[in-house]
C-alpha cells in the first residue's frame, strides 16, 4: 500500500440499515491521490484487537475511546444535542487515535498490515471492504464489514503489481519464520519455536487475504490489460497460490511433511522454473497481438506469434562466456534470510571452516610425526642390515682363510 500522509475524520453520519448506528468518514491522503473510507466504531475495536495481536504488549501512540453507555443511547435516540456532542467528541478521539499511529516516530504502526487493511481503498483486499458499491448502497453490510466510499477505478495495473510484490515479501517472511522455527527446534527452544509457528500462521492468513484481493483486482482490471500481460499475471498468481499451499503444509506440523527432503523441496520453491516455462509457453502460443507486434510493457517479454509459428522452437545460440556462467543458486539455509542473516551465516560457515582447518592441521601434524618415526625406524633397520652384511663378509673371509690353512695341513 502507498505511504499515507495524514488521515482526517471530518464527518459522522447516522444510518439505519441494517441497524441504527453511526459511521465515520476517514479521508485518507496519499502521496498523489486521496480516498474516503467509512467505518463504524466496531471496526475500530476490531483494528485495536488486530494491532494488539500483531504487537503484543505494546500500547498504541493514542488511546482508542472506550465504549460507554452513551453510545447505546445514541443508537436509540436521535436529534438529542447531548448525543450529537458525544458523537462529535468520539469523532475527534477516533481521529487522534488514527492520526497518532500515522504521525508516530515508530514506523511499525504506519506499516502494520492491520492499519493498512483498515485504511485501504477498494481492491486492496481489506477485510472491511464491502464491495463495489458506494456509500449510499453499502449501509446494509456496514455492520459486518464496514464500507468504503470509492470506486473500482482505484485498482490499477501498477497497484496490482505492488500488491503482488507485497505477497512475495510475505512468502519470504513465512519461509524465514519456518527456518527460525526449525533452528529453535534443533536447539530445544520450545517457546521460540511456538512463537515462530504462530507468526507464520498469521503471515499465512494475511497472505491468503492478499491473494484473494489479487484475484478480485485482476478480474477488475482484466479488460484494460493486453492478453499476454493478463496471462503473465495469471501465472504469477497461480505460482503464489502454489507456494502458499506448500508453505501451509510446512506450517501445519511435522506430520504433514514426510521427511526432511520433502520439507527442503517445499522450502526451495521448485515450481518457479516450471511456472516460468509455462508462462513463456502460454504467452508465446497466444494469438492476440493482432498485428503481430510485441507488447511494449515493462517486465513483459515481447511476443510475436506468427514468427514463432514459422520458426518453430528457438534454437540455442552459442556464445563465449569467460568464467563461471552459472548463476548462484538459492539454498535452504539462505532462503528467507536478510543481509544481516546472510552475513551471520557466512561468519558461522567461515568459523566452522577454520575449526575444520585446525583439526585437519593437527591430523596432518600427527601423520607427519608418524611418517618421520617410520622413516627413522627404516633407517635403523637399513643400518642393521648393512652391519649384518659386513659381519657376514668378515665371517666368510675368516672361513676362507681357515679352509686354506686346512688344505695346507
mmCIF file of C-alpha atoms in Angstrom:
data_model
loop_
_atom_site.group_PDB
_atom_site.id
_atom_site.type_symbol
_atom_site.label_atom_id
_atom_site.label_comp_id
_atom_site.label_asym_id
_atom_site.label_seq_id
_atom_site.Cartn_x
_atom_site.Cartn_y
_atom_site.Cartn_z
ATOM 1 C CA UNK A 1 0.000 0.000 0.000
ATOM 2 C CA UNK A 2 1.200 3.520 -0.753
ATOM 3 C CA UNK A 3 2.507 5.744 2.026
ATOM 4 C CA UNK A 4 -0.200 7.671 3.894
ATOM 5 C CA UNK A 5 0.484 11.289 4.816
ATOM 6 C CA UNK A 6 -2.433 12.013 7.113
ATOM 7 C CA UNK A 7 -5.966 10.903 7.961
ATOM 8 C CA UNK A 8 -8.879 13.191 8.799
ATOM 9 C CA UNK A 9 -12.351 12.302 10.097
ATOM 10 C CA UNK A 10 -14.419 15.355 9.142
ATOM 11 C CA UNK A 11 -17.838 13.719 9.079
ATOM 12 C CA UNK A 12 -20.031 11.300 11.008
ATOM 13 C CA UNK A 13 -23.335 10.016 9.640
ATOM 14 C CA UNK A 14 -26.193 8.200 11.338
ATOM 15 C CA UNK A 15 -27.517 5.225 9.380
ATOM 16 C CA UNK A 16 -30.478 2.967 9.986
ATOM 17 C CA UNK A 17 -29.640 -0.158 7.981
ATOM 18 C CA UNK A 18 -29.153 -2.915 8.973
ATOM 19 C CA UNK A 19 -29.498 -1.314 12.415
ATOM 20 C CA UNK A 20 -29.229 2.161 13.861
ATOM 21 C CA UNK A 21 -25.538 3.069 14.044
ATOM 22 C CA UNK A 22 -23.035 5.845 13.357
ATOM 23 C CA UNK A 23 -20.383 5.668 10.638
ATOM 24 C CA UNK A 24 -17.341 7.889 10.396
ATOM 25 C CA UNK A 25 -15.774 9.120 7.155
ATOM 26 C CA UNK A 26 -11.986 8.780 7.092
ATOM 27 C CA UNK A 27 -10.343 10.999 4.474
ATOM 28 C CA UNK A 28 -7.024 9.332 3.665
ATOM 29 C CA UNK A 29 -4.394 11.399 1.859
ATOM 30 C CA UNK A 30 -1.658 9.570 -0.027
ATOM 31 C CA UNK A 31 1.321 10.969 -1.942
ATOM 32 C CA UNK A 32 -0.784 11.551 -5.071
ATOM 33 C CA UNK A 33 -4.415 10.595 -4.553
ATOM 34 C CA UNK A 34 -6.894 10.629 -1.702
ATOM 35 C CA UNK A 35 -9.872 8.461 -0.872
ATOM 36 C CA UNK A 36 -12.617 8.162 1.723
ATOM 37 C CA UNK A 37 -13.220 5.124 3.918
ATOM 38 C CA UNK A 38 -16.358 4.644 6.014
ATOM 39 C CA UNK A 39 -16.154 2.722 9.307
ATOM 40 C CA UNK A 40 -18.280 2.315 12.381
ATOM 41 C CA UNK A 41 -16.951 2.132 15.925
ATOM 42 C CA UNK A 42 -16.933 -1.687 15.975
ATOM 43 C CA UNK A 43 -14.443 -1.612 13.099
ATOM 44 C CA UNK A 44 -12.112 0.495 15.236
ATOM 45 C CA UNK A 45 -12.438 -2.094 18.010
ATOM 46 C CA UNK A 46 -11.502 -4.815 15.515
ATOM 47 C CA UNK A 47 -8.500 -2.755 14.418
ATOM 48 C CA UNK A 48 -7.359 -2.346 18.030
ATOM 49 C CA UNK A 49 -7.688 -6.098 18.583
ATOM 50 C CA UNK A 50 -5.634 -6.912 15.472
ATOM 51 C CA UNK A 51 -2.957 -4.388 16.442
ATOM 52 C CA UNK A 52 -2.756 -5.990 19.880
ATOM 53 C CA UNK A 53 -2.281 -9.381 18.226
ATOM 54 C CA UNK A 54 0.322 -8.010 15.821
ATOM 55 C CA UNK A 55 2.262 -6.100 18.519
ATOM 56 C CA UNK A 56 1.538 -7.847 21.831
ATOM 57 C CA UNK A 57 2.306 -5.875 24.959
ATOM 58 C CA UNK A 58 2.791 -2.571 23.088
ATOM 59 C CA UNK A 59 0.394 0.331 23.532
ATOM 60 C CA UNK A 60 -0.653 2.469 20.580
ATOM 61 C CA UNK A 61 0.511 6.118 20.467
ATOM 62 C CA UNK A 62 -3.053 7.296 21.134
ATOM 63 C CA UNK A 63 -5.774 5.556 23.120
ATOM 64 C CA UNK A 64 -8.951 4.324 21.484
ATOM 65 C CA UNK A 65 -12.018 5.960 23.082
ATOM 66 C CA UNK A 66 -13.827 3.382 25.224
ATOM 67 C CA UNK A 67 -17.271 2.048 24.578
ATOM 68 C CA UNK A 68 -19.685 3.703 27.025
ATOM 69 C CA UNK A 69 -23.371 3.646 27.817
ATOM 70 C CA UNK A 70 -23.820 6.894 25.900
ATOM 71 C CA UNK A 71 -23.152 5.046 22.662
ATOM 72 C CA UNK A 72 -26.183 2.842 23.330
ATOM 73 C CA UNK A 73 -28.371 5.884 23.965
ATOM 74 C CA UNK A 74 -27.037 7.392 20.732
ATOM 75 C CA UNK A 75 -28.476 4.388 18.879
ATOM 76 C CA UNK A 76 -31.960 4.509 20.343
ATOM 77 C CA UNK A 77 -32.379 8.291 20.346
ATOM 78 C CA UNK A 78 -31.795 10.776 17.571
ATOM 79 C CA UNK A 79 -31.717 14.535 17.427
ATOM 80 C CA UNK A 80 -30.602 14.958 21.047
ATOM 81 C CA UNK A 81 -27.922 17.607 21.433
ATOM 82 C CA UNK A 82 -26.083 15.556 24.069
ATOM 83 C CA UNK A 83 -25.869 12.618 21.661
ATOM 84 C CA UNK A 84 -24.571 14.909 18.937
ATOM 85 C CA UNK A 85 -21.925 16.197 21.328
ATOM 86 C CA UNK A 86 -20.992 12.621 22.218
ATOM 87 C CA UNK A 87 -20.655 11.664 18.544
ATOM 88 C CA UNK A 88 -18.582 14.770 17.866
ATOM 89 C CA UNK A 89 -16.308 14.035 20.812
ATOM 90 C CA UNK A 90 -15.870 10.430 19.700
ATOM 91 C CA UNK A 91 -15.108 11.607 16.150
ATOM 92 C CA UNK A 92 -12.241 13.775 17.425
ATOM 93 C CA UNK A 93 -10.981 10.940 19.642
ATOM 94 C CA UNK A 94 -11.007 8.460 16.751
ATOM 95 C CA UNK A 95 -9.174 10.960 14.555
ATOM 96 C CA UNK A 96 -6.487 11.396 17.231
ATOM 97 C CA UNK A 97 -6.273 7.610 17.545
ATOM 98 C CA UNK A 98 -5.631 7.036 13.831
ATOM 99 C CA UNK A 99 -3.528 10.157 13.313
ATOM 100 C CA UNK A 100 -1.339 9.199 16.287
ATOM 101 C CA UNK A 101 -0.292 5.989 14.539
ATOM 102 C CA UNK A 102 0.231 7.754 11.199
ATOM 103 C CA UNK A 103 2.407 10.521 12.689
ATOM 104 C CA UNK A 104 4.233 8.310 15.204
ATOM 105 C CA UNK A 105 8.028 8.112 15.140
ATOM 106 C CA UNK A 106 7.700 4.331 15.348
ATOM 107 C CA UNK A 107 7.391 3.121 11.755
ATOM 108 C CA UNK A 108 5.819 -0.200 12.675
ATOM 109 C CA UNK A 109 2.439 1.450 13.319
ATOM 110 C CA UNK A 110 2.321 3.031 9.862
ATOM 111 C CA UNK A 111 3.498 -0.163 8.179
ATOM 112 C CA UNK A 112 1.307 -2.534 10.202
ATOM 113 C CA UNK A 113 -0.834 -4.717 7.994
ATOM 114 C CA UNK A 114 -3.906 -4.238 10.173
ATOM 115 C CA UNK A 115 -3.823 -0.450 9.744
ATOM 116 C CA UNK A 116 -3.103 -0.747 6.022
ATOM 117 C CA UNK A 117 -6.104 -3.027 5.560
ATOM 118 C CA UNK A 118 -8.218 -0.674 7.659
ATOM 119 C CA UNK A 119 -7.354 2.362 5.508
ATOM 120 C CA UNK A 120 -7.093 0.541 2.171
ATOM 121 C CA UNK A 121 -9.157 1.775 -0.791
ATOM 122 C CA UNK A 122 -11.241 -0.519 -2.972
ATOM 123 C CA UNK A 123 -9.491 -3.570 -4.383
ATOM 124 C CA UNK A 124 -6.790 -3.688 -1.709
ATOM 125 C CA UNK A 125 -8.105 -6.807 -0.009
ATOM 126 C CA UNK A 126 -9.239 -5.140 3.178
ATOM 127 C CA UNK A 127 -11.381 -7.217 5.495
ATOM 128 C CA UNK A 128 -13.535 -4.113 5.951
ATOM 129 C CA UNK A 129 -14.266 -3.884 2.217
ATOM 130 C CA UNK A 130 -17.957 -4.219 1.490
ATOM 131 C CA UNK A 131 -17.827 -4.459 -2.281
ATOM 132 C CA UNK A 132 -18.096 -2.287 -5.338
ATOM 133 C CA UNK A 133 -20.912 -0.119 -4.066
ATOM 134 C CA UNK A 134 -20.701 3.455 -2.971
ATOM 135 C CA UNK A 135 -21.529 4.853 0.463
ATOM 136 C CA UNK A 136 -25.218 5.164 -0.310
ATOM 137 C CA UNK A 137 -25.725 1.456 -1.047
ATOM 138 C CA UNK A 138 -23.322 -0.213 1.336
ATOM 139 C CA UNK A 139 -25.029 0.621 4.593
ATOM 140 C CA UNK A 140 -26.671 -2.800 4.579
ATOM 141 C CA UNK A 141 -23.287 -4.514 5.017
ATOM 142 C CA UNK A 142 -21.601 -1.953 7.204
ATOM 143 C CA UNK A 143 -22.391 -3.766 10.433
ATOM 144 C CA UNK A 144 -20.209 -6.709 9.422
ATOM 145 C CA UNK A 145 -17.533 -5.474 7.084
ATOM 146 C CA UNK A 146 -17.594 -1.689 7.074
ATOM 147 C CA UNK A 147 -17.672 0.277 3.852
ATOM 148 C CA UNK A 148 -15.523 2.267 1.501
ATOM 149 C CA UNK A 149 -16.526 5.311 -0.469
ATOM 150 C CA UNK A 150 -14.538 4.536 -3.581
ATOM 151 C CA UNK A 151 -14.946 3.001 -6.990
ATOM 152 C CA UNK A 152 -13.256 0.153 -8.786
ATOM 153 C CA UNK A 153 -11.036 2.526 -10.732
ATOM 154 C CA UNK A 154 -8.643 2.754 -7.802
ATOM 155 C CA UNK A 155 -7.269 -0.678 -8.756
ATOM 156 C CA UNK A 156 -4.668 -0.070 -11.438
ATOM 157 C CA UNK A 157 -2.082 -2.235 -13.137
ATOM 158 C CA UNK A 158 0.670 -0.605 -11.080
ATOM 159 C CA UNK A 159 -1.113 -1.022 -7.743
ATOM 160 C CA UNK A 160 -1.797 -4.684 -8.587
ATOM 161 C CA UNK A 161 1.922 -5.273 -9.138
ATOM 162 C CA UNK A 162 2.682 -3.541 -5.834
ATOM 163 C CA UNK A 163 0.312 -5.908 -4.054
ATOM 164 C CA UNK A 164 1.888 -8.850 -5.873
ATOM 165 C CA UNK A 165 5.323 -7.796 -4.632
ATOM 166 C CA UNK A 166 3.887 -7.497 -1.124
ATOM 167 C CA UNK A 167 2.609 -11.073 -1.431
ATOM 168 C CA UNK A 168 6.063 -12.287 -2.476
ATOM 169 C CA UNK A 169 7.582 -10.483 0.501
ATOM 170 C CA UNK A 170 5.041 -12.157 2.774
ATOM 171 C CA UNK A 171 6.053 -15.541 1.345
ATOM 172 C CA UNK A 172 9.688 -14.759 2.141
ATOM 173 C CA UNK A 173 8.669 -13.757 5.661
ATOM 174 C CA UNK A 174 6.823 -17.057 6.118
ATOM 175 C CA UNK A 175 9.879 -19.003 4.964
ATOM 176 C CA UNK A 176 12.070 -17.069 7.378
ATOM 177 C CA UNK A 177 9.662 -17.803 10.237
ATOM 178 C CA UNK A 178 9.701 -21.512 9.331
ATOM 179 C CA UNK A 179 13.504 -21.552 9.267
ATOM 180 C CA UNK A 180 13.651 -19.821 12.644
ATOM 181 C CA UNK A 181 11.236 -22.421 13.961
ATOM 182 C CA UNK A 182 13.417 -25.265 12.636
ATOM 183 C CA UNK A 183 16.533 -23.733 14.200
ATOM 184 C CA UNK A 184 14.715 -23.296 17.502
ATOM 185 C CA UNK A 185 13.607 -26.940 17.447
ATOM 186 C CA UNK A 186 17.189 -28.098 16.908
ATOM 187 C CA UNK A 187 18.229 -26.040 19.963
ATOM 188 C CA UNK A 188 15.254 -27.337 22.018
ATOM 189 C CA UNK A 189 13.843 -23.813 22.396
ATOM 190 C CA UNK A 190 10.171 -24.718 22.591
ATOM 191 C CA UNK A 191 8.821 -21.239 23.356
ATOM 192 C CA UNK A 192 10.705 -19.602 20.487
ATOM 193 C CA UNK A 193 9.547 -22.353 18.133
ATOM 194 C CA UNK A 194 5.933 -21.829 19.215
ATOM 195 C CA UNK A 195 6.167 -18.068 18.667
ATOM 196 C CA UNK A 196 7.642 -18.585 15.197
ATOM 197 C CA UNK A 197 4.830 -21.020 14.385
ATOM 198 C CA UNK A 198 2.152 -18.534 15.452
ATOM 199 C CA UNK A 199 3.838 -15.783 13.469
ATOM 200 C CA UNK A 200 3.965 -17.993 10.370
ATOM 201 C CA UNK A 201 0.252 -18.785 10.735
ATOM 202 C CA UNK A 202 -0.615 -15.081 10.996
ATOM 203 C CA UNK A 203 1.508 -14.352 7.942
ATOM 204 C CA UNK A 204 -0.226 -17.123 6.001
ATOM 205 C CA UNK A 205 -3.602 -15.651 6.950
ATOM 206 C CA UNK A 206 -2.502 -12.248 5.657
ATOM 207 C CA UNK A 207 -1.153 -13.922 2.527
ATOM 208 C CA UNK A 208 -4.494 -15.599 1.887
ATOM 209 C CA UNK A 209 -6.314 -12.268 2.122
ATOM 210 C CA UNK A 210 -3.775 -10.650 -0.192
ATOM 211 C CA UNK A 211 -4.098 -13.416 -2.792
ATOM 212 C CA UNK A 212 -7.875 -13.163 -2.680
ATOM 213 C CA UNK A 213 -7.604 -9.414 -3.223
ATOM 214 C CA UNK A 214 -5.216 -10.021 -6.121
ATOM 215 C CA UNK A 215 -7.716 -12.364 -7.758
ATOM 216 C CA UNK A 216 -10.513 -9.827 -7.399
ATOM 217 C CA UNK A 217 -8.299 -6.990 -8.592
ATOM 218 C CA UNK A 218 -7.162 -8.955 -11.633
ATOM 219 C CA UNK A 219 -10.779 -9.578 -12.587
ATOM 220 C CA UNK A 220 -11.483 -5.854 -12.311
ATOM 221 C CA UNK A 221 -8.544 -4.726 -14.466
ATOM 222 C CA UNK A 222 -8.573 -7.649 -16.925
ATOM 223 C CA UNK A 223 -10.394 -5.590 -19.554
ATOM 224 C CA UNK A 224 -7.654 -2.941 -19.532
ATOM 225 C CA UNK A 225 -4.769 -5.427 -19.926
ATOM 226 C CA UNK A 226 -3.412 -6.993 -23.082
ATOM 227 C CA UNK A 227 -3.928 -10.723 -23.439
ATOM 228 C CA UNK A 228 -0.257 -11.588 -22.967
ATOM 229 C CA UNK A 229 0.048 -9.418 -19.877
ATOM 230 C CA UNK A 230 -3.131 -10.945 -18.451
ATOM 231 C CA UNK A 231 -1.725 -14.461 -18.933
ATOM 232 C CA UNK A 232 1.528 -13.399 -17.292
ATOM 233 C CA UNK A 233 -0.278 -12.078 -14.244
ATOM 234 C CA UNK A 234 -2.485 -15.145 -14.039
ATOM 235 C CA UNK A 235 0.645 -17.326 -13.964
ATOM 236 C CA UNK A 236 2.166 -15.112 -11.296
ATOM 237 C CA UNK A 237 -0.974 -15.511 -9.206
ATOM 238 C CA UNK A 238 -1.003 -19.279 -9.797
ATOM 239 C CA UNK A 239 2.607 -19.528 -8.639
ATOM 240 C CA UNK A 240 1.819 -17.563 -5.481
ATOM 241 C CA UNK A 241 -1.105 -19.876 -4.710
ATOM 242 C CA UNK A 242 1.097 -22.947 -5.182
ATOM 243 C CA UNK A 243 3.772 -21.549 -2.888
ATOM 244 C CA UNK A 244 1.126 -20.696 -0.305
ATOM 245 C CA UNK A 245 -0.141 -24.299 -0.429
ATOM 246 C CA UNK A 246 3.398 -25.630 0.066
ATOM 247 C CA UNK A 247 4.086 -23.281 2.962
ATOM 248 C CA UNK A 248 0.761 -24.206 4.534
ATOM 249 C CA UNK A 249 1.874 -27.844 4.555
ATOM 250 C CA UNK A 250 5.078 -26.830 6.330
ATOM 251 C CA UNK A 251 3.290 -24.746 8.935
ATOM 252 C CA UNK A 252 0.647 -27.368 9.758
ATOM 253 C CA UNK A 253 3.213 -29.522 11.524
ATOM 254 C CA UNK A 254 5.738 -32.339 11.111
ATOM 255 C CA UNK A 255 3.008 -34.892 10.482
ATOM 256 C CA UNK A 256 2.083 -33.340 7.142
ATOM 257 C CA UNK A 257 5.514 -33.395 5.518
ATOM 258 C CA UNK A 258 7.022 -36.872 5.408
ATOM 259 C CA UNK A 259 10.700 -36.049 5.764
ATOM 260 C CA UNK A 260 13.493 -33.537 5.558
ATOM 261 C CA UNK A 261 13.827 -33.918 1.791
ATOM 262 C CA UNK A 262 10.162 -33.068 1.250
ATOM 263 C CA UNK A 263 10.449 -30.130 3.618
ATOM 264 C CA UNK A 264 13.518 -28.860 1.752
ATOM 265 C CA UNK A 265 11.740 -29.274 -1.574
ATOM 266 C CA UNK A 266 8.778 -27.267 -0.354
ATOM 267 C CA UNK A 267 11.031 -24.530 1.021
ATOM 268 C CA UNK A 268 13.028 -24.343 -2.194
ATOM 269 C CA UNK A 269 10.018 -23.243 -4.232
ATOM 270 C CA UNK A 270 10.864 -25.678 -7.008
ATOM 271 C CA UNK A 271 7.798 -24.779 -9.006
ATOM 272 C CA UNK A 272 9.203 -21.398 -10.004
ATOM 273 C CA UNK A 273 11.088 -22.663 -13.034
ATOM 274 C CA UNK A 274 8.154 -24.735 -14.222
ATOM 275 C CA UNK A 275 5.790 -21.809 -13.857
ATOM 276 C CA UNK A 276 8.156 -19.511 -15.725
ATOM 277 C CA UNK A 277 8.387 -22.054 -18.530
ATOM 278 C CA UNK A 278 4.620 -22.346 -18.631
ATOM 279 C CA UNK A 279 4.368 -18.561 -18.653
ATOM 280 C CA UNK A 280 6.585 -18.165 -21.723
ATOM 281 C CA UNK A 281 4.866 -21.039 -23.485
ATOM 282 C CA UNK A 282 1.389 -19.639 -22.928
ATOM 283 C CA UNK A 283 2.379 -16.125 -23.874
ATOM 284 C CA UNK A 284 4.209 -17.339 -26.970
ATOM 285 C CA UNK A 285 1.303 -19.517 -28.078
ATOM 286 C CA UNK A 286 -1.334 -16.787 -27.794
ATOM 287 C CA UNK A 287 -2.542 -15.197 -30.993
ATOM 288 C CA UNK A 288 -3.840 -11.958 -29.536
ATOM 289 C CA UNK A 289 -1.441 -9.341 -30.815
ATOM 290 C CA UNK A 290 -3.449 -8.735 -33.941
ATOM 291 C CA UNK A 291 -0.764 -7.029 -35.954
ATOM 292 C CA UNK A 292 1.968 -9.378 -34.842
ATOM 293 C CA UNK A 293 3.674 -6.732 -32.777
ATOM 294 C CA UNK A 294 5.175 -7.025 -29.336
ATOM 295 C CA UNK A 295 3.767 -5.805 -26.055
ATOM 296 C CA UNK A 296 5.903 -2.867 -25.088
ATOM 297 C CA UNK A 297 5.324 -3.110 -21.340
ATOM 298 C CA UNK A 298 7.891 -3.048 -18.569
ATOM 299 C CA UNK A 299 8.622 -6.538 -17.329
ATOM 300 C CA UNK A 300 6.736 -8.260 -20.187
ATOM 301 C CA UNK A 301 8.512 -10.432 -22.733
ATOM 302 C CA UNK A 302 7.847 -9.252 -26.317
ATOM 303 C CA UNK A 303 5.745 -11.833 -28.167
ATOM 304 C CA UNK A 304 5.463 -12.273 -31.943
ATOM 305 C CA UNK A 305 3.179 -15.208 -32.507
ATOM 306 C CA UNK A 306 3.429 -15.509 -36.281
ATOM 307 C CA UNK A 307 7.241 -15.516 -36.135
ATOM 308 C CA UNK A 308 7.179 -18.268 -33.531
ATOM 309 C CA UNK A 309 4.795 -20.331 -35.664
ATOM 310 C CA UNK A 310 7.053 -20.011 -38.700
ATOM 311 C CA UNK A 311 10.382 -20.614 -36.977
ATOM 312 C CA UNK A 312 9.315 -23.282 -34.502
ATOM 313 C CA UNK A 313 11.123 -23.678 -31.155
ATOM 314 C CA UNK A 314 14.037 -21.264 -30.661
ATOM 315 C CA UNK A 315 17.490 -22.685 -31.261
ATOM 316 C CA UNK A 316 20.155 -22.187 -28.578
ATOM 317 C CA UNK A 317 22.753 -19.606 -29.500
ATOM 318 C CA UNK A 318 26.435 -20.302 -28.997
ATOM 319 C CA UNK A 319 28.127 -17.615 -27.008
ATOM 320 C CA UNK A 320 31.509 -17.279 -25.414
ATOM 321 C CA UNK A 321 31.493 -16.616 -21.678
ATOM 322 C CA UNK A 322 34.578 -16.087 -19.562
ATOM 323 C CA UNK A 323 34.474 -17.572 -16.096
ATOM 324 C CA UNK A 324 31.565 -19.381 -14.485
ATOM 325 C CA UNK A 325 28.306 -18.713 -16.331
ATOM 326 C CA UNK A 326 26.068 -20.476 -13.799
ATOM 327 C CA UNK A 327 24.134 -18.018 -11.619
ATOM 328 C CA UNK A 328 24.284 -18.523 -7.848
ATOM 329 C CA UNK A 329 21.627 -20.920 -6.618
ATOM 330 C CA UNK A 330 19.444 -20.328 -3.572
ATOM 331 C CA UNK A 331 19.734 -22.945 -0.821
ATOM 332 C CA UNK A 332 17.504 -23.931 2.068
ATOM 333 C CA UNK A 333 19.887 -22.247 4.518
ATOM 334 C CA UNK A 334 19.985 -18.897 2.703
ATOM 335 C CA UNK A 335 16.342 -18.724 1.640
ATOM 336 C CA UNK A 336 14.371 -16.276 3.739
ATOM 337 C CA UNK A 337 17.454 -14.574 5.268
ATOM 338 C CA UNK A 338 18.110 -10.869 5.011
ATOM 339 C CA UNK A 339 21.554 -9.274 4.591
ATOM 340 C CA UNK A 340 22.349 -9.490 8.296
ATOM 341 C CA UNK A 341 21.257 -13.107 8.413
ATOM 342 C CA UNK A 342 23.379 -13.951 5.358
ATOM 343 C CA UNK A 343 26.395 -12.227 6.930
ATOM 344 C CA UNK A 344 25.895 -14.143 10.171
ATOM 345 C CA UNK A 345 25.503 -17.409 8.253
ATOM 346 C CA UNK A 346 28.684 -16.696 6.279
ATOM 347 C CA UNK A 347 30.556 -15.868 9.501
ATOM 348 C CA UNK A 348 29.434 -19.139 11.079
ATOM 349 C CA UNK A 349 30.445 -21.059 7.962
ATOM 350 C CA UNK A 350 33.903 -19.442 7.995
ATOM 351 C CA UNK A 351 34.267 -20.222 11.710
ATOM 352 C CA UNK A 352 33.330 -23.840 11.053
ATOM 353 C CA UNK A 353 35.817 -23.977 8.191
ATOM 354 C CA UNK A 354 38.518 -22.562 10.471
ATOM 355 C CA UNK A 355 37.786 -25.251 13.063
ATOM 356 C CA UNK A 356 37.925 -27.931 10.376
ATOM 357 C CA UNK A 357 41.210 -26.474 9.111
ATOM 358 C CA UNK A 358 42.669 -26.542 12.642
ATOM 359 C CA UNK A 359 41.598 -30.157 13.133
ATOM 360 C CA UNK A 360 42.944 -31.075 9.710
ATOM 361 C CA UNK A 361 46.256 -29.358 10.517
ATOM 362 C CA UNK A 362 46.546 -31.354 13.741
ATOM 363 C CA UNK A 363 45.788 -34.529 11.800
ATOM 364 C CA UNK A 364 48.444 -33.679 9.221
ATOM 365 C CA UNK A 365 50.909 -32.953 12.032
ATOM 366 C CA UNK A 366 50.270 -36.356 13.573
ATOM 367 C CA UNK A 367 50.634 -38.025 10.181
ATOM 368 C CA UNK A 368 53.922 -36.219 9.632
ATOM 369 C CA UNK A 369 55.233 -37.315 13.031
ATOM 370 C CA UNK A 370 54.237 -40.890 12.283
ATOM 371 C CA UNK A 371 55.950 -40.655 8.893
ATOM 372 C CA UNK A 372 59.131 -39.300 10.463
ATOM 373 C CA UNK A 373 59.091 -42.083 13.080
ATOM 374 C CA UNK A 374 58.616 -44.709 10.393
ATOM 375 C CA UNK A 375 61.468 -43.152 8.372
ATOM 376 C CA UNK A 376 63.799 -43.234 11.367
ATOM 377 C CA UNK A 377 62.890 -46.857 12.018
ATOM 378 C CA UNK A 378 63.579 -47.735 8.381
ATOM 379 C CA UNK A 379 66.984 -46.013 8.571
ATOM 380 C CA UNK A 380 67.814 -48.007 11.695
ATOM 381 C CA UNK A 381 66.786 -51.268 10.048
ATOM 382 C CA UNK A 382 68.826 -50.435 6.962
ATOM 383 C CA UNK A 383 71.824 -49.693 9.173
ATOM 384 C CA UNK A 384 71.398 -53.027 10.978
ATOM 385 C CA UNK A 385 71.130 -54.842 7.649
ATOM 386 C CA UNK A 386 74.314 -53.108 6.457
ATOM 387 C CA UNK A 387 76.189 -54.132 9.616
ATOM 388 C CA UNK A 388 74.887 -57.697 9.256
ATOM 389 C CA UNK A 389 76.133 -57.772 5.673
ATOM 390 C CA UNK A 390 79.522 -56.561 6.794
ATOM 391 C CA UNK A 391 79.679 -59.212 9.555
ATOM 392 C CA UNK A 392 78.778 -61.900 7.041
ATOM 393 C CA UNK A 393 81.583 -60.713 4.751
ATOM 394 C CA UNK A 394 84.097 -60.847 7.593
ATOM 395 C CA UNK A 395 82.898 -64.286 8.637
ATOM 396 C CA UNK A 396 83.172 -65.507 5.028
ATOM 397 C CA UNK A 397 86.735 -64.198 4.782
ATOM 398 C CA UNK A 398 87.692 -65.955 8.010
ATOM 399 C CA UNK A 399 86.170 -69.228 6.800
ATOM 400 C CA UNK A 400 88.089 -68.970 3.518
ATOM 401 C CA UNK A 401 91.385 -68.389 5.398
ATOM 402 C CA UNK A 402 90.690 -71.340 7.702
ATOM 403 C CA UNK A 403 89.901 -73.533 4.696
ATOM 404 C CA UNK A 404 93.241 -72.640 3.056
ATOM 405 C CA UNK A 405 95.145 -73.460 6.228
ATOM 406 C CA UNK A 406 93.328 -76.787 6.483
ATOM 407 C CA UNK A 407 94.297 -77.638 2.920
ATOM 408 C CA UNK A 408 97.932 -76.891 3.682
ATOM 409 C CA UNK A 409 97.860 -79.218 6.660
#
